[in-house]
XYZ file of N, CA and C in Angstrom:
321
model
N -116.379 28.628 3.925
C -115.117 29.256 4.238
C -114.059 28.838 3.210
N -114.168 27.686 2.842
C -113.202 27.024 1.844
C -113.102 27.584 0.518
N -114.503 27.907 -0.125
C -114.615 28.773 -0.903
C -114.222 30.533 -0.801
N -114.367 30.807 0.021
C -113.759 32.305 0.634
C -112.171 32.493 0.408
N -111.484 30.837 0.722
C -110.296 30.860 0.690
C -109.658 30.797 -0.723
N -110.525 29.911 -1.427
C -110.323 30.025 -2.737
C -110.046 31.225 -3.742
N -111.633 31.878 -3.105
C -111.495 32.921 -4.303
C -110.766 34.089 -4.099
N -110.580 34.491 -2.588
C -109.584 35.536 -2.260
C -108.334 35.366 -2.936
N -107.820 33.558 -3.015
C -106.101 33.792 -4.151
C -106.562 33.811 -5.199
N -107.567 33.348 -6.078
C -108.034 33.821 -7.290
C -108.091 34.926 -7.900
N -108.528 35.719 -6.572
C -108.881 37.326 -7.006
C -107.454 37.741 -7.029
N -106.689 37.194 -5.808
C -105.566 37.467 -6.189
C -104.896 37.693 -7.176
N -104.813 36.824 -7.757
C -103.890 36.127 -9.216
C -104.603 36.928 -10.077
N -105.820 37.685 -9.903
C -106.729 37.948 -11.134
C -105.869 38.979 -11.210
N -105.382 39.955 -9.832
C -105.216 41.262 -9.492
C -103.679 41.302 -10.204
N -102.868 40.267 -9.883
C -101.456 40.180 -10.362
C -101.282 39.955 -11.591
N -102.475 39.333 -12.104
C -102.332 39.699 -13.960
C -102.491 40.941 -14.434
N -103.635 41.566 -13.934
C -103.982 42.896 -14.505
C -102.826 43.814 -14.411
N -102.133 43.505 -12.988
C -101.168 44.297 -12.769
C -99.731 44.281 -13.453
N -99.023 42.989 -13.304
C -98.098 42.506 -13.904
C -98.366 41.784 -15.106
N -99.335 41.303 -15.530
C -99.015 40.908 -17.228
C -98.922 39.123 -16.984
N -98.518 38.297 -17.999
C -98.680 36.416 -18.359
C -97.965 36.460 -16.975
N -96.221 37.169 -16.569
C -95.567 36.006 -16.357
C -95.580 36.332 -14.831
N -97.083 36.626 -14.545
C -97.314 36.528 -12.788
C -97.832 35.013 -12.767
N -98.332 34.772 -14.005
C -99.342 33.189 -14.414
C -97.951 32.394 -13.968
N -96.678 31.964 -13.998
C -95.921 30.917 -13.714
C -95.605 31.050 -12.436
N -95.609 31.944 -11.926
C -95.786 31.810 -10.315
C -97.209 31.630 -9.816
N -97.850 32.420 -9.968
C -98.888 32.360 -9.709
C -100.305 31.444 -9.718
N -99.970 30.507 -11.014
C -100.586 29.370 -10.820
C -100.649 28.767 -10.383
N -99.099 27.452 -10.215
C -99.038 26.543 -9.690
C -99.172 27.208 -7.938
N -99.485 28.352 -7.394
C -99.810 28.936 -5.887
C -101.282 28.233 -5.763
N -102.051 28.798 -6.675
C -103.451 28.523 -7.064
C -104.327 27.717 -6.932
N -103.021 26.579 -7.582
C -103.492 25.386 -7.367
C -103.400 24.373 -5.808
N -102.166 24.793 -5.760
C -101.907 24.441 -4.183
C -102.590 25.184 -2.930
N -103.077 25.861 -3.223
C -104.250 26.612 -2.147
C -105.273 25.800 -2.301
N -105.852 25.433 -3.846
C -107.440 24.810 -4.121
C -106.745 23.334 -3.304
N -105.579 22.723 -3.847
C -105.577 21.608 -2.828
C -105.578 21.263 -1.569
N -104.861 22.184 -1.109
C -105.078 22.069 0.623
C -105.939 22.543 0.944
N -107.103 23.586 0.882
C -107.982 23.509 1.030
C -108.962 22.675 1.034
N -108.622 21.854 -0.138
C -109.600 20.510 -0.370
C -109.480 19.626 0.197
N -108.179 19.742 0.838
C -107.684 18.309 1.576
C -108.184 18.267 3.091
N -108.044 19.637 3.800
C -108.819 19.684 4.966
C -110.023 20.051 5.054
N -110.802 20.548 4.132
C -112.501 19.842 4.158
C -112.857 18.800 3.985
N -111.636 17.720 2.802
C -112.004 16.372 2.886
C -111.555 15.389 4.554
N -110.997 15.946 5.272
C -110.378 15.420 6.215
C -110.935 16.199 7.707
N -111.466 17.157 7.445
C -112.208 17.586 8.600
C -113.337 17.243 9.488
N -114.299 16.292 8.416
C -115.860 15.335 9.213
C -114.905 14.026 9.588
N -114.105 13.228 8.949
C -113.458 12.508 9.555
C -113.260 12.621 11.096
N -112.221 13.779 11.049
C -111.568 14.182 12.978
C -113.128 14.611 13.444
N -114.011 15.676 12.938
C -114.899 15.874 14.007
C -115.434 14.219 14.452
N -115.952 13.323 13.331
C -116.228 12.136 13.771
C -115.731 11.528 15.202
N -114.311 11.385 14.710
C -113.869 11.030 16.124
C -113.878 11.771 16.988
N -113.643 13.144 17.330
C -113.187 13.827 18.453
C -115.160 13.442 18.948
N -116.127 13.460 18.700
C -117.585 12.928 18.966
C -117.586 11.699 19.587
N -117.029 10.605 18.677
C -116.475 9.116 19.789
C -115.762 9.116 21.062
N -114.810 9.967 20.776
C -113.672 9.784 22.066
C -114.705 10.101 22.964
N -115.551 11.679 23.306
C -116.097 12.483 23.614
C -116.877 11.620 24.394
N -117.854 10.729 23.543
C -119.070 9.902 24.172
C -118.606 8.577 25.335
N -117.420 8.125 24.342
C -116.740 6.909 25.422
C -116.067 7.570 26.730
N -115.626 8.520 26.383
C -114.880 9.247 27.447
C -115.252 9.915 28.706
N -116.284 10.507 28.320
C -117.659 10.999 29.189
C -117.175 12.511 29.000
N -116.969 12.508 27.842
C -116.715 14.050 27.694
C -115.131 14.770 28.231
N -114.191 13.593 29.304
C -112.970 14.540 29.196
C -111.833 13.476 28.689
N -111.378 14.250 27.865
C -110.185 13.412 27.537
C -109.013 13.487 28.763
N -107.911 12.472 28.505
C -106.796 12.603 29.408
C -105.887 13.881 29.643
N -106.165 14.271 28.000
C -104.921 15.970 28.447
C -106.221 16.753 29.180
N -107.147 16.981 28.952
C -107.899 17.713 29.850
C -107.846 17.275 31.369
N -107.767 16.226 31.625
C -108.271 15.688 32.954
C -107.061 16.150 33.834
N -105.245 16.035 33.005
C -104.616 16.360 33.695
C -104.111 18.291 33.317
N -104.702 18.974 33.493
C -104.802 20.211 32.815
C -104.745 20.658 34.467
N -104.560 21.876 34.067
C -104.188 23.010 35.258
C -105.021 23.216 36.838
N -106.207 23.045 36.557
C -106.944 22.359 37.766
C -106.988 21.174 38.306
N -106.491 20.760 37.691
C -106.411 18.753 38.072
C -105.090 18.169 38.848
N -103.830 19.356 38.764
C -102.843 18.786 39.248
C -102.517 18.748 41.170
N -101.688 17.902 41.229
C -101.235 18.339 43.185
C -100.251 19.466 42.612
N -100.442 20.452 44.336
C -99.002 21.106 44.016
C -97.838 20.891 44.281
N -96.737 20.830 43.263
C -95.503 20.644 43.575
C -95.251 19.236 42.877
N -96.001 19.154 41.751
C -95.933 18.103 41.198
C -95.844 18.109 39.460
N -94.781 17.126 38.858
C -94.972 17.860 37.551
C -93.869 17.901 36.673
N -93.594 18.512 35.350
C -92.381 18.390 34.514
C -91.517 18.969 35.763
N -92.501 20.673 35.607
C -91.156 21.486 36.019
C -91.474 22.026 37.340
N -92.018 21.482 38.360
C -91.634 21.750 39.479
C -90.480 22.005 40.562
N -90.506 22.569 40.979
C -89.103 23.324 41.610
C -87.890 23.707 40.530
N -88.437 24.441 39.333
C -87.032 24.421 38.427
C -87.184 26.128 38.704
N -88.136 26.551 39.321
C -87.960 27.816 38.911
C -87.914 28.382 40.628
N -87.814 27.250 41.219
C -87.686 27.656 42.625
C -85.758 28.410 43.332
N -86.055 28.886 43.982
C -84.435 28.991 44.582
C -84.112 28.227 45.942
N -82.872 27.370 45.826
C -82.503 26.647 47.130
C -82.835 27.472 47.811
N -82.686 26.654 49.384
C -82.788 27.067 50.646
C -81.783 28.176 51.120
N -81.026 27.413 50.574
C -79.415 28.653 50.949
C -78.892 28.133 50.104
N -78.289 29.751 49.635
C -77.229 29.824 48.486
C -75.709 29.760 48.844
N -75.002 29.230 47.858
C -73.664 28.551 48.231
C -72.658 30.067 48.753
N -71.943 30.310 49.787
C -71.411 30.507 50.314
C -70.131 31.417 49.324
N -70.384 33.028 49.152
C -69.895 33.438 48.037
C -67.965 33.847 48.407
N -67.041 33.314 47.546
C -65.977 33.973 48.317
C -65.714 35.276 47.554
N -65.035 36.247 48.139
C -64.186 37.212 47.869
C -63.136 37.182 46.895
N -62.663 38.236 45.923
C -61.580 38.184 44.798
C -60.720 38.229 45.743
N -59.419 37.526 45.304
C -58.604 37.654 46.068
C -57.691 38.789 45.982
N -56.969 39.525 46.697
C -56.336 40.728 47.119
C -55.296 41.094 45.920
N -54.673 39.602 45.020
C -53.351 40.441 44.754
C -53.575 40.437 43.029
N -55.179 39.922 43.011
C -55.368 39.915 42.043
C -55.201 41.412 40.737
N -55.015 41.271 39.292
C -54.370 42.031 38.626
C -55.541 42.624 38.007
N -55.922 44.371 38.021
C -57.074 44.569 37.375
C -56.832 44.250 35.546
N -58.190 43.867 34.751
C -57.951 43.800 33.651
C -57.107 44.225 32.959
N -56.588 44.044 31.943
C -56.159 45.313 30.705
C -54.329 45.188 31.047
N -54.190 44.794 32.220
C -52.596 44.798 32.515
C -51.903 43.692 32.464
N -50.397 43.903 32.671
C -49.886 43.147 32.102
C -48.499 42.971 33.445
């Protein structure tokens, strides 16, 4: 896949020379290069994490803590946002505009 990623901006850049001429090359390079690096950087860094996420996995017995407390696992009514989206029991007691009040716009 890493290679896929590669050569698609390659082809890229190939496409933006043919099209535009050298001075797609000063943008277009240093892009080039920074694609081949991050790319390189998370294939070099990717057996690392699978490594671990395999450890946690085995010590863990297979569930980690955000799983364990995940959407089936909780009580109800328990939680960040419990009751935030609820409405009181009774709502506060609304008064009336008062009578001698002045409609907008006047003076």
């Amino acid at each position: 896949m890493a290679g896929a990623v590669i050569g698609m901006a390659a082809g890229a850049l190939l496409l933006a020379y043919v099209v535009v001429g050298w001075p797609i090359l000063v943008v277009g390079g240093p892009l080039l290069v920074g694609v081949a690096l991050t790319v390189g950087i998370l294939v070099l860094t990717e057996r690392p994490r699978a490594l671990l996420a395999e450890r946690r996995a085995a010590t863990q017995g297979g569930t980690s803590p955000w799983q364990a407390a995940g959407p089936g696992h909780e009580q109800p009514g328990s939680g960040l946002m419990s009751g935030f989206f609820e409405m009181p029991a009774s709502l506060p007691e609304q008064r009336p505009a008062p009578s001698d009040a002045r409609p907008a716009g006047t003076r």
